[in-house]
Short mmCIF file of C-alpha atoms in Angstrom, two decimals:
data_model
loop_
_atom_site.label_atom_id
_atom_site.label_comp_id
_atom_site.label_asym_id
_atom_site.label_seq_id
_atom_site.Cartn_x
_atom_site.Cartn_y
_atom_site.Cartn_z
CA UNK D 1 76.01 -51.20 -30.44
CA UNK D 2 73.97 -48.17 -31.42
CA UNK D 3 75.62 -44.81 -31.78
CA UNK D 4 74.53 -42.04 -29.41
CA UNK D 5 73.35 -38.72 -30.84
CA UNK D 6 74.92 -35.58 -29.41
CA UNK D 7 73.42 -32.11 -29.83
CA UNK D 8 73.40 -28.64 -28.36
CA UNK D 9 76.73 -27.33 -29.59
CA UNK D 10 77.19 -24.01 -31.30
CA UNK D 11 79.19 -20.82 -31.49
CA UNK D 12 79.30 -18.83 -28.28
CA UNK D 13 81.35 -15.94 -26.97
CA UNK D 14 83.81 -16.45 -24.17
CA UNK D 15 82.01 -16.31 -20.85
CA UNK D 16 78.83 -17.76 -22.31
CA UNK D 17 77.06 -21.03 -21.56
CA UNK D 18 75.84 -24.09 -23.40
CA UNK D 19 74.01 -27.27 -22.50
CA UNK D 20 74.99 -30.33 -24.50
CA UNK D 21 72.68 -33.32 -24.81
CA UNK D 22 73.25 -36.95 -25.66
CA UNK D 23 70.44 -39.30 -26.62
CA UNK D 24 71.15 -42.99 -26.26
CA UNK D 25 69.30 -45.90 -27.77
CA UNK D 26 71.05 -48.51 -25.62
CA UNK D 27 68.73 -50.69 -23.54
CA UNK D 28 71.34 -50.64 -20.81
CA UNK D 29 71.48 -46.84 -20.52
CA UNK D 30 69.79 -46.71 -17.11
CA UNK D 31 72.47 -48.99 -15.65
CA UNK D 32 75.46 -47.56 -17.53
CA UNK D 33 77.94 -45.09 -16.12
CA UNK D 34 78.33 -42.37 -18.77
CA UNK D 35 80.86 -39.75 -19.71
CA UNK D 36 81.57 -36.76 -21.90
CA UNK D 37 84.71 -36.49 -23.99
CA UNK D 38 86.03 -33.83 -26.34
CA UNK D 39 88.49 -33.53 -29.18
CA UNK D 40 90.06 -30.23 -30.09
CA UNK D 41 91.60 -29.62 -33.52
CA UNK D 42 94.93 -31.38 -33.83
CA UNK D 43 94.61 -33.05 -30.44
CA UNK D 44 93.60 -36.47 -29.15
CA UNK D 45 90.18 -37.05 -27.69
CA UNK D 46 90.15 -36.42 -23.94
CA UNK D 47 87.86 -37.22 -21.06
CA UNK D 48 85.83 -34.33 -19.61
CA UNK D 49 83.30 -35.54 -17.05
CA UNK D 50 81.35 -38.62 -15.98
CA UNK D 51 78.35 -39.69 -13.93
CA UNK D 52 77.29 -42.97 -12.40
CA UNK D 53 74.19 -44.85 -13.52
CA UNK D 54 72.02 -43.40 -10.74
CA UNK D 55 73.17 -39.82 -11.17
CA UNK D 56 74.37 -39.74 -7.57
CA UNK D 57 78.11 -39.48 -8.25
CA UNK D 58 80.03 -37.33 -10.70
CA UNK D 59 83.63 -36.72 -11.69
CA UNK D 60 85.19 -33.80 -13.56
CA UNK D 61 88.58 -33.21 -15.09
CA UNK D 62 90.38 -30.10 -13.89
CA UNK D 63 89.90 -28.00 -17.08
CA UNK D 64 86.09 -27.99 -16.62
CA UNK D 65 85.76 -28.51 -12.86
CA UNK D 66 83.72 -25.77 -11.23
CA UNK D 67 82.32 -24.58 -14.58
CA UNK D 68 80.41 -27.65 -15.69
CA UNK D 69 77.59 -29.88 -14.49
CA UNK D 70 76.94 -33.36 -15.82
CA UNK D 71 73.49 -34.83 -15.34
CA UNK D 72 71.20 -37.49 -16.74
CA UNK D 73 67.58 -38.47 -17.20
CA UNK D 74 67.30 -42.25 -17.38
CA UNK D 75 63.64 -42.16 -18.37
CA UNK D 76 64.62 -40.17 -21.46
CA UNK D 77 67.86 -42.10 -21.98
CA UNK D 78 69.61 -38.75 -22.05
CA UNK D 79 72.86 -37.35 -20.76
CA UNK D 80 73.61 -33.65 -20.38
CA UNK D 81 76.59 -31.37 -19.88
CA UNK D 82 75.99 -27.79 -18.82
CA UNK D 83 79.07 -25.65 -19.40
CA UNK D 84 79.36 -22.12 -17.98
CA UNK D 85 82.00 -19.43 -18.35
CA UNK D 86 83.15 -20.98 -21.61
CA UNK D 87 86.72 -20.33 -22.72
CA UNK D 88 88.31 -20.47 -26.18
CA UNK D 89 90.20 -23.58 -25.06
CA UNK D 90 86.85 -25.34 -24.67
CA UNK D 91 86.51 -25.30 -28.46
CA UNK D 92 86.20 -28.93 -29.54
CA UNK D 93 83.86 -31.62 -30.78
CA UNK D 94 82.08 -33.11 -27.76
CA UNK D 95 81.10 -36.77 -27.55
CA UNK D 96 79.28 -38.94 -25.05
CA UNK D 97 80.01 -42.58 -24.37
CA UNK D 98 79.46 -45.29 -21.84
CA UNK D 99 82.41 -45.58 -19.43
CA UNK D 100 83.73 -48.52 -17.47
CA UNK D 101 82.98 -46.78 -14.17
CA UNK D 102 82.19 -43.14 -13.43
CA UNK D 103 85.63 -42.81 -11.83
CA UNK D 104 87.34 -44.76 -14.62
CA UNK D 105 87.14 -42.84 -17.88
CA UNK D 106 87.71 -45.75 -20.23
CA UNK D 107 85.03 -45.53 -22.93
CA UNK D 108 83.30 -48.83 -23.66
CA UNK D 109 80.58 -48.00 -26.20
CA UNK D 110 80.22 -46.63 -29.70
CA UNK D 111 81.12 -43.09 -30.68
CA UNK D 112 78.56 -40.81 -32.24
CA UNK D 113 79.17 -37.88 -34.57
CA UNK D 114 79.66 -35.46 -31.72
CA UNK D 115 78.55 -31.85 -31.43
CA UNK D 116 80.82 -28.92 -32.24
CA UNK D 117 81.41 -26.24 -29.62
CA UNK D 118 83.22 -23.11 -30.76
CA UNK D 119 84.09 -20.40 -28.27
CA UNK D 120 85.15 -17.06 -29.67
CA UNK D 121 87.31 -14.65 -27.72
#
C-alpha cells in the first residue's frame, strides 16, 4: 500500500477557513470510499468526515457538521476537506485514508504523514 500525501494545513485564526488536500497513488482510488481523520495533541485519532467513491454521498461527525465539506476528484486521485469557521478545538494533524464504507469509518489503508492545522484564538 502506498501512503497518501496530505497538504493544505497551516496556522489560521479562529473563524478562518482552510482547504485540505489528499493525493493518493492507489490504483483503486476511484472505487474507494475515503475519509478524513484527525489527531489532536494527547488524544486518539478520530474520524471527521467521509465520502463514497462516486462523491454522491457524504457523512460528517458532529464537531465539523455544518462547517465542513468533503469532496473528491477521481481523475486527480484527490480528496479534499474544506473547513470554515475554524475553532481552536479543530487544532490537530489531519489525515486521509480509505474507509470500509462511507458510513463506516473504519480505516483500511495506509496512513500518511498528515497535515497540521493550528487554530489560534
